[in-house]
Structure formats: C-alpha cells, structure tokens
Amino acid sequence: MEQGWTVQRVPAADGAEIVLHSIGAGPGIVVVHGGGVTIEIYRRLAIRLADRLTVHLYNRRGRADAAARAEPYDGEQDIDDLAALLTHTGARNVIGHSGGGFIALRAAARRLPIDRLALYDAAVQVDGLFPAAWLPAARDAARAGDLARAMALTGAGLNTQSATSRLPLGLQVAMCRLFIRTPIGRTMAELLPTTLDETTLIFRHDGPPEQWAGVDAEVLLACGGAGPGRPTTGRPTRPWREPCRTPAPWWCRARVTTRSTVPRATWSTRSPSSSPPR
C-alpha cells in the first residue's frame, strides 16, 4: 500500500467490522463506491484529494476485505455502515458513485449527518427513465454461470447510449469474455450477481423525483462525458432545486471525465455563496 494510508477497523451496527482506508489531511469525506468494483479503483481519486481533504474509502459488504452481506439484499446494511463511518470519522461530506450514489442519496434522505453530497453517475431510477426489461435475462445468465453473457446484457441495458450496446449480442458476449481476462473485468464478473441484486433494488425504488425532496444536504449531481448524460425527459424539478443549495437540475449540472477532472470538479463546481467542505 502506498505511503500515507492508514487502516482502521470500525465496528458496524451488526457487530461486523468495516475496514476503513484513509489518506490526507483536512475535512473528512467518505467515498461510497459503485456496485461491480472495490475501493482499489478509487485510490487515485483519494490521492488527488488528499492535499485538502481526509478521504475515507471502504469496501461495501461482500467485497474484498469487507464482511459478508446479509441476504436477501435490501440495502439497509449499506446505509447502516455509512452511518457508522460518519459517526466514527466525524466526516460530513460524501461522494457516491453509481450504485454507491443511490446508497448515499438514500442515507441523505434519512437525514444522516451529511452536509455535502457529490453524486457521480448516480444510479437512481426516476419515472422509469432507464429500461429494466434486460434485467431478468441478465440474472438468469448469471445464475447459469454464463457471466460473459450476463455482463453483456447488463452493459447494454445500463449503457444504452453506448455504440457497443447496439452491436449484435453475440459480439458483445465475445468482447466481454476477453474483458473478463483483465484484472478489472475479472473483479466485475465476480461481483456481477451482487451488482444485479443492487440494480434490482434501484429499480424497485423507481418513482417521481419528489421522493427525494426530503434531502437537505447540499448536493452536486455530475455525470461522465461517456455516461448516459441528460435524460430525454429534460425537465428540471423543484424538489431537486429547492433542497440543493448547489443550483443544479436533477439530471446533471457538470459533465466531467473520469480521468483528470473528477477530483477538482467534485467540490469546485458549487454556488459562489457555498462554504468549503466541513
């Protein structure tokens, strides 16, 4: 592990341990990672932020050094674990990515002590925006052990804006078989059943944007340049605009790339009256 990282074991509400990896100095910020990955792909982000923030990474249940996940999955452990980490670290700032964005947003809606919340490519279903018809076939393929097919169906279902999603399914499956040979592809394939469980939960929470109107944290919504971007509904909604002191429509205010601009954009894209992270 690179110099500067500290590791702590934080008690969870159910008695398990949450392994917390931290780096940096300054106000604390907790990163809630996406579904099919571990904290390893977020270490570069943490290092980029470490000159001004204390960045806390942790693997969510069922991944790497994390405890086992309760079944059937309902997301409650994820919220409880985030609550435990906010209490332990005193951090009041959270970054949620993809499925982790969904967890962080649910936590904020329950009034966990979150002052500032940055959601990057958050996996939140609003008014049936994203198609869900692909999910049963992907789950069937995963249960049958055909992870390449399950991954192809998942990728095409979640990334409908991608040119790859329009290729013949057989070609997509072949590409996924090659991808699974890489370290990140192998991790994503191993975690795919977990990802599909989380996706099912996200779709189950489909509804109007008003369901998030109780969030009183300052929220930044951001999406990657290669992501789905602005939904086709194209309508700003008051429930997002009123509680979010950052003046962002619910679809996306900042389009940032995953390589160099995420760390700077996360906390620099804010209203002029905003105070620094606490």
PDB file of N, CA and C in Angstrom, residues 67-124:
ATOM      1  N   ALA A  67     -17.001  -7.460   5.361  1.00  0.00           N
ATOM      2  CA  ALA A  67     -17.761  -8.583   5.894  1.00  0.00           C
ATOM      3  C   ALA A  67     -18.793  -9.053   4.871  1.00  0.00           C
ATOM      4  N   ALA A  68     -19.342 -10.223   5.114  1.00  0.00           N
ATOM      5  CA  ALA A  68     -20.359 -10.775   4.216  1.00  0.00           C
ATOM      6  C   ALA A  68     -21.619  -9.909   4.245  1.00  0.00           C
ATOM      7  N   ARG A  69     -22.354  -9.959   3.157  1.00  0.00           N
ATOM      8  CA  ARG A  69     -23.576  -9.181   3.020  1.00  0.00           C
ATOM      9  C   ARG A  69     -24.783 -10.013   3.440  1.00  0.00           C
ATOM     10  N   ALA A  70     -25.719  -9.379   4.136  1.00  0.00           N
ATOM     11  CA  ALA A  70     -26.937 -10.080   4.529  1.00  0.00           C
ATOM     12  C   ALA A  70     -27.792 -10.356   3.295  1.00  0.00           C
ATOM     13  N   GLU A  71     -28.466 -11.490   3.300  1.00  0.00           N
ATOM     14  CA  GLU A  71     -29.364 -11.866   2.212  1.00  0.00           C
ATOM     15  C   GLU A  71     -30.765 -12.102   2.768  1.00  0.00           C
ATOM     16  N   PRO A  72     -31.802 -11.764   2.045  1.00  0.00           N
ATOM     17  CA  PRO A  72     -31.785 -11.103   0.736  1.00  0.00           C
ATOM     18  C   PRO A  72     -31.359  -9.644   0.870  1.00  0.00           C
ATOM     19  N   TYR A  73     -30.779  -9.121  -0.188  1.00  0.00           N
ATOM     20  CA  TYR A  73     -30.219  -7.777  -0.148  1.00  0.00           C
ATOM     21  C   TYR A  73     -31.328  -6.727  -0.162  1.00  0.00           C
ATOM     22  N   ASP A  74     -31.259  -5.792   0.796  1.00  0.00           N
ATOM     23  CA  ASP A  74     -32.230  -4.702   0.826  1.00  0.00           C
ATOM     24  C   ASP A  74     -31.568  -3.334   0.990  1.00  0.00           C
ATOM     25  N   GLY A  75     -30.229  -3.304   1.018  1.00  0.00           N
ATOM     26  CA  GLY A  75     -29.515  -2.040   1.099  1.00  0.00           C
ATOM     27  C   GLY A  75     -29.408  -1.456   2.494  1.00  0.00           C
ATOM     28  N   GLU A  76     -30.076  -2.069   3.474  1.00  0.00           N
ATOM     29  CA  GLU A  76     -30.076  -1.479   4.813  1.00  0.00           C
ATOM     30  C   GLU A  76     -28.685  -1.527   5.458  1.00  0.00           C
ATOM     31  N   GLN A  77     -27.953  -2.624   5.253  1.00  0.00           N
ATOM     32  CA  GLN A  77     -26.595  -2.686   5.797  1.00  0.00           C
ATOM     33  C   GLN A  77     -25.719  -1.593   5.219  1.00  0.00           C
ATOM     34  N   ASP A  78     -25.891  -1.284   3.952  1.00  0.00           N
ATOM     35  CA  ASP A  78     -25.095  -0.231   3.330  1.00  0.00           C
ATOM     36  C   ASP A  78     -25.331   1.103   4.035  1.00  0.00           C
ATOM     37  N   ILE A  79     -26.591   1.405   4.327  1.00  0.00           N
ATOM     38  CA  ILE A  79     -26.904   2.666   4.993  1.00  0.00           C
ATOM     39  C   ILE A  79     -26.382   2.650   6.434  1.00  0.00           C
ATOM     40  N   ASP A  80     -26.556   1.524   7.122  1.00  0.00           N
ATOM     41  CA  ASP A  80     -26.051   1.420   8.489  1.00  0.00           C
ATOM     42  C   ASP A  80     -24.533   1.572   8.540  1.00  0.00           C
ATOM     43  N   ASP A  81     -23.835   0.955   7.580  1.00  0.00           N
ATOM     44  CA  ASP A  81     -22.372   1.053   7.567  1.00  0.00           C
ATOM     45  C   ASP A  81     -21.918   2.485   7.307  1.00  0.00           C
ATOM     46  N   LEU A  82     -22.577   3.172   6.387  1.00  0.00           N
ATOM     47  CA  LEU A  82     -22.238   4.568   6.131  1.00  0.00           C
ATOM     48  C   LEU A  82     -22.484   5.410   7.380  1.00  0.00           C
ATOM     49  N   ALA A  83     -23.586   5.156   8.075  1.00  0.00           N
ATOM     50  CA  ALA A  83     -23.874   5.881   9.310  1.00  0.00           C
ATOM     51  C   ALA A  83     -22.773   5.656  10.339  1.00  0.00           C
ATOM     52  N   ALA A  84     -22.310   4.407  10.466  1.00  0.00           N
ATOM     53  CA  ALA A  84     -21.245   4.106  11.422  1.00  0.00           C
ATOM     54  C   ALA A  84     -19.959   4.844  11.076  1.00  0.00           C
ATOM     55  N   LEU A  85     -19.651   4.939   9.784  1.00  0.00           N
ATOM     56  CA  LEU A  85     -18.423   5.613   9.374  1.00  0.00           C
ATOM     57  C   LEU A  85     -18.517   7.126   9.558  1.00  0.00           C
ATOM     58  N   LEU A  86     -19.681   7.689   9.297  1.00  0.00           N
ATOM     59  CA  LEU A  86     -19.847   9.122   9.523  1.00  0.00           C
ATOM     60  C   LEU A  86     -19.685   9.446  11.006  1.00  0.00           C
ATOM     61  N   THR A  87     -20.214   8.587  11.857  1.00  0.00           N
ATOM     62  CA  THR A  87     -20.068   8.786  13.301  1.00  0.00           C
ATOM     63  C   THR A  87     -18.621   8.633  13.730  1.00  0.00           C
ATOM     64  N   HIS A  88     -17.959   7.598  13.239  1.00  0.00           N
ATOM     65  CA  HIS A  88     -16.580   7.323  13.646  1.00  0.00           C
ATOM     66  C   HIS A  88     -15.615   8.409  13.186  1.00  0.00           C
ATOM     67  N   THR A  89     -15.764   8.857  11.949  1.00  0.00           N
ATOM     68  CA  THR A  89     -14.807   9.810  11.381  1.00  0.00           C
ATOM     69  C   THR A  89     -15.173  11.258  11.660  1.00  0.00           C
ATOM     70  N   GLY A  90     -16.440  11.527  11.943  1.00  0.00           N
ATOM     71  CA  GLY A  90     -16.900  12.903  12.065  1.00  0.00           C
ATOM     72  C   GLY A  90     -17.066  13.599  10.723  1.00  0.00           C
ATOM     73  N   ALA A  91     -16.849  12.872   9.628  1.00  0.00           N
ATOM     74  CA  ALA A  91     -16.986  13.459   8.296  1.00  0.00           C
ATOM     75  C   ALA A  91     -18.448  13.806   8.036  1.00  0.00           C
ATOM     76  N   ARG A  92     -18.648  14.900   7.308  1.00  0.00           N
ATOM     77  CA  ARG A  92     -19.996  15.318   6.929  1.00  0.00           C
ATOM     78  C   ARG A  92     -20.116  15.509   5.418  1.00  0.00           C
ATOM     79  N   ASN A  93     -19.140  14.992   4.692  1.00  0.00           N
ATOM     80  CA  ASN A  93     -19.113  15.100   3.242  1.00  0.00           C
ATOM     81  C   ASN A  93     -19.040  13.700   2.655  1.00  0.00           C
ATOM     82  N   VAL A  94     -19.795  13.457   1.578  1.00  0.00           N
ATOM     83  CA  VAL A  94     -19.865  12.118   0.991  1.00  0.00           C
ATOM     84  C   VAL A  94     -19.809  12.230  -0.527  1.00  0.00           C
ATOM     85  N   ILE A  95     -19.048  11.330  -1.146  1.00  0.00           N
ATOM     86  CA  ILE A  95     -19.096  11.122  -2.589  1.00  0.00           C
ATOM     87  C   ILE A  95     -19.742   9.766  -2.836  1.00  0.00           C
ATOM     88  N   GLY A  96     -20.764   9.723  -3.676  1.00  0.00           N
ATOM     89  CA  GLY A  96     -21.390   8.463  -4.047  1.00  0.00           C
ATOM     90  C   GLY A  96     -21.279   8.260  -5.540  1.00  0.00           C
ATOM     91  N   HIS A  97     -20.762   7.113  -5.945  1.00  0.00           N
ATOM     92  CA  HIS A  97     -20.578   6.822  -7.361  1.00  0.00           C
ATOM     93  C   HIS A  97     -21.463   5.654  -7.767  1.00  0.00           C
ATOM     94  N   SER A  98     -22.196   5.827  -8.862  1.00  0.00           N
ATOM     95  CA  SER A  98     -23.022   4.764  -9.432  1.00  0.00           C
ATOM     96  C   SER A  98     -23.975   4.211  -8.365  1.00  0.00           C
ATOM     97  N   GLY A  99     -23.934   2.895  -8.102  1.00  0.00           N
ATOM     98  CA  GLY A  99     -24.796   2.338  -7.068  1.00  0.00           C
ATOM     99  C   GLY A  99     -24.522   2.911  -5.698  1.00  0.00           C
ATOM    100  N   GLY A 100     -23.279   3.318  -5.464  1.00  0.00           N
ATOM    101  CA  GLY A 100     -22.960   3.980  -4.204  1.00  0.00           C
ATOM    102  C   GLY A 100     -23.648   5.326  -4.085  1.00  0.00           C
ATOM    103  N   GLY A 101     -23.924   5.970  -5.225  1.00  0.00           N
ATOM    104  CA  GLY A 101     -24.673   7.207  -5.209  1.00  0.00           C
ATOM    105  C   GLY A 101     -26.101   6.987  -4.739  1.00  0.00           C
ATOM    106  N   PHE A 102     -26.688   5.867  -5.155  1.00  0.00           N
ATOM    107  CA  PHE A 102     -28.038   5.512  -4.703  1.00  0.00           C
ATOM    108  C   PHE A 102     -28.052   5.314  -3.194  1.00  0.00           C
ATOM    109  N   ILE A 103     -27.053   4.584  -2.685  1.00  0.00           N
ATOM    110  CA  ILE A 103     -26.971   4.358  -1.241  1.00  0.00           C
ATOM    111  C   ILE A 103     -26.793   5.675  -0.496  1.00  0.00           C
ATOM    112  N   ALA A 104     -25.895   6.524  -0.978  1.00  0.00           N
ATOM    113  CA  ALA A 104     -25.635   7.798  -0.314  1.00  0.00           C
ATOM    114  C   ALA A 104     -26.865   8.700  -0.333  1.00  0.00           C
ATOM    115  N   LEU A 105     -27.601   8.679  -1.444  1.00  0.00           N
ATOM    116  CA  LEU A 105     -28.797   9.504  -1.533  1.00  0.00           C
ATOM    117  C   LEU A 105     -29.878   9.002  -0.577  1.00  0.00           C
ATOM    118  N   ARG A 106     -30.034   7.700  -0.481  1.00  0.00           N
ATOM    119  CA  ARG A 106     -30.992   7.148   0.492  1.00  0.00           C
ATOM    120  C   ARG A 106     -30.600   7.529   1.915  1.00  0.00           C
ATOM    121  N   ALA A 107     -29.298   7.511   2.187  1.00  0.00           N
ATOM    122  CA  ALA A 107     -28.828   7.894   3.521  1.00  0.00           C
ATOM    123  C   ALA A 107     -29.138   9.362   3.803  1.00  0.00           C
ATOM    124  N   ALA A 108     -28.920  10.208   2.808  1.00  0.00           N
ATOM    125  CA  ALA A 108     -29.212  11.632   2.990  1.00  0.00           C
ATOM    126  C   ALA A 108     -30.710  11.859   3.183  1.00  0.00           C
ATOM    127  N   ALA A 109     -31.530  11.092   2.471  1.00  0.00           N
ATOM    128  CA  ALA A 109     -32.981  11.229   2.617  1.00  0.00           C
ATOM    129  C   ALA A 109     -33.442  10.833   4.008  1.00  0.00           C
ATOM    130  N   ARG A 110     -32.671   9.978   4.670  1.00  0.00           N
ATOM    131  CA  ARG A 110     -32.996   9.586   6.043  1.00  0.00           C
ATOM    132  C   ARG A 110     -32.360  10.517   7.066  1.00  0.00           C
ATOM    133  N   ARG A 111     -31.812  11.587   6.589  1.00  0.00           N
ATOM    134  CA  ARG A 111     -31.238  12.646   7.434  1.00  0.00           C
ATOM    135  C   ARG A 111     -30.028  12.152   8.229  1.00  0.00           C
ATOM    136  N   LEU A 112     -29.215  11.276   7.620  1.00  0.00           N
ATOM    137  CA  LEU A 112     -27.917  11.028   8.213  1.00  0.00           C
ATOM    138  C   LEU A 112     -27.134  12.329   8.178  1.00  0.00           C
ATOM    139  N   PRO A 113     -26.151  12.486   9.059  1.00  0.00           N
ATOM    140  CA  PRO A 113     -25.442  13.769   9.152  1.00  0.00           C
ATOM    141  C   PRO A 113     -24.521  14.028   7.958  1.00  0.00           C
ATOM    142  N   ILE A 114     -25.130  14.369   6.826  1.00  0.00           N
ATOM    143  CA  ILE A 114     -24.391  14.663   5.596  1.00  0.00           C
ATOM    144  C   ILE A 114     -24.667  16.111   5.229  1.00  0.00           C
ATOM    145  N   ASP A 115     -23.628  16.928   5.214  1.00  0.00           N
ATOM    146  CA  ASP A 115     -23.781  18.332   4.835  1.00  0.00           C
ATOM    147  C   ASP A 115     -23.653  18.532   3.334  1.00  0.00           C
ATOM    148  N   ARG A 116     -22.710  17.806   2.723  1.00  0.00           N
ATOM    149  CA  ARG A 116     -22.439  17.978   1.299  1.00  0.00           C
ATOM    150  C   ARG A 116     -22.344  16.600   0.658  1.00  0.00           C
ATOM    151  N   LEU A 117     -23.036  16.451  -0.465  1.00  0.00           N
ATOM    152  CA  LEU A 117     -23.124  15.154  -1.133  1.00  0.00           C
ATOM    153  C   LEU A 117     -22.843  15.346  -2.616  1.00  0.00           C
ATOM    154  N   ALA A 118     -21.797  14.699  -3.114  1.00  0.00           N
ATOM    155  CA  ALA A 118     -21.474  14.725  -4.537  1.00  0.00           C
ATOM    156  C   ALA A 118     -21.848  13.372  -5.133  1.00  0.00           C
ATOM    157  N   LEU A 119     -22.738  13.377  -6.108  1.00  0.00           N
ATOM    158  CA  LEU A 119     -23.193  12.154  -6.755  1.00  0.00           C
ATOM    159  C   LEU A 119     -22.647  12.126  -8.172  1.00  0.00           C
ATOM    160  N   TYR A 120     -21.844  11.097  -8.472  1.00  0.00           N
ATOM    161  CA  TYR A 120     -21.235  10.984  -9.796  1.00  0.00           C
ATOM    162  C   TYR A 120     -21.819   9.773 -10.496  1.00  0.00           C
ATOM    163  N   ASP A 121     -22.487  10.011 -11.630  1.00  0.00           N
ATOM    164  CA  ASP A 121     -23.168   8.934 -12.354  1.00  0.00           C
ATOM    165  C   ASP A 121     -24.023   8.100 -11.403  1.00  0.00           C
ATOM    166  N   ALA A 122     -24.775   8.776 -10.571  1.00  0.00           N
ATOM    167  CA  ALA A 122     -25.582   8.075  -9.562  1.00  0.00           C
ATOM    168  C   ALA A 122     -26.625   7.184 -10.227  1.00  0.00           C
ATOM    169  N   ALA A 123     -26.749   5.961  -9.739  1.00  0.00           N
ATOM    170  CA  ALA A 123     -27.723   5.002 -10.272  1.00  0.00           C
ATOM    171  C   ALA A 123     -29.047   5.212  -9.550  1.00  0.00           C
ATOM    172  N   VAL A 124     -29.816   6.163 -10.028  1.00  0.00           N
ATOM    173  CA  VAL A 124     -31.113   6.486  -9.434  1.00  0.00           C
ATOM    174  C   VAL A 124     -32.166   6.412 -10.530  1.00  0.00           C
TER     175      VAL A 124
END
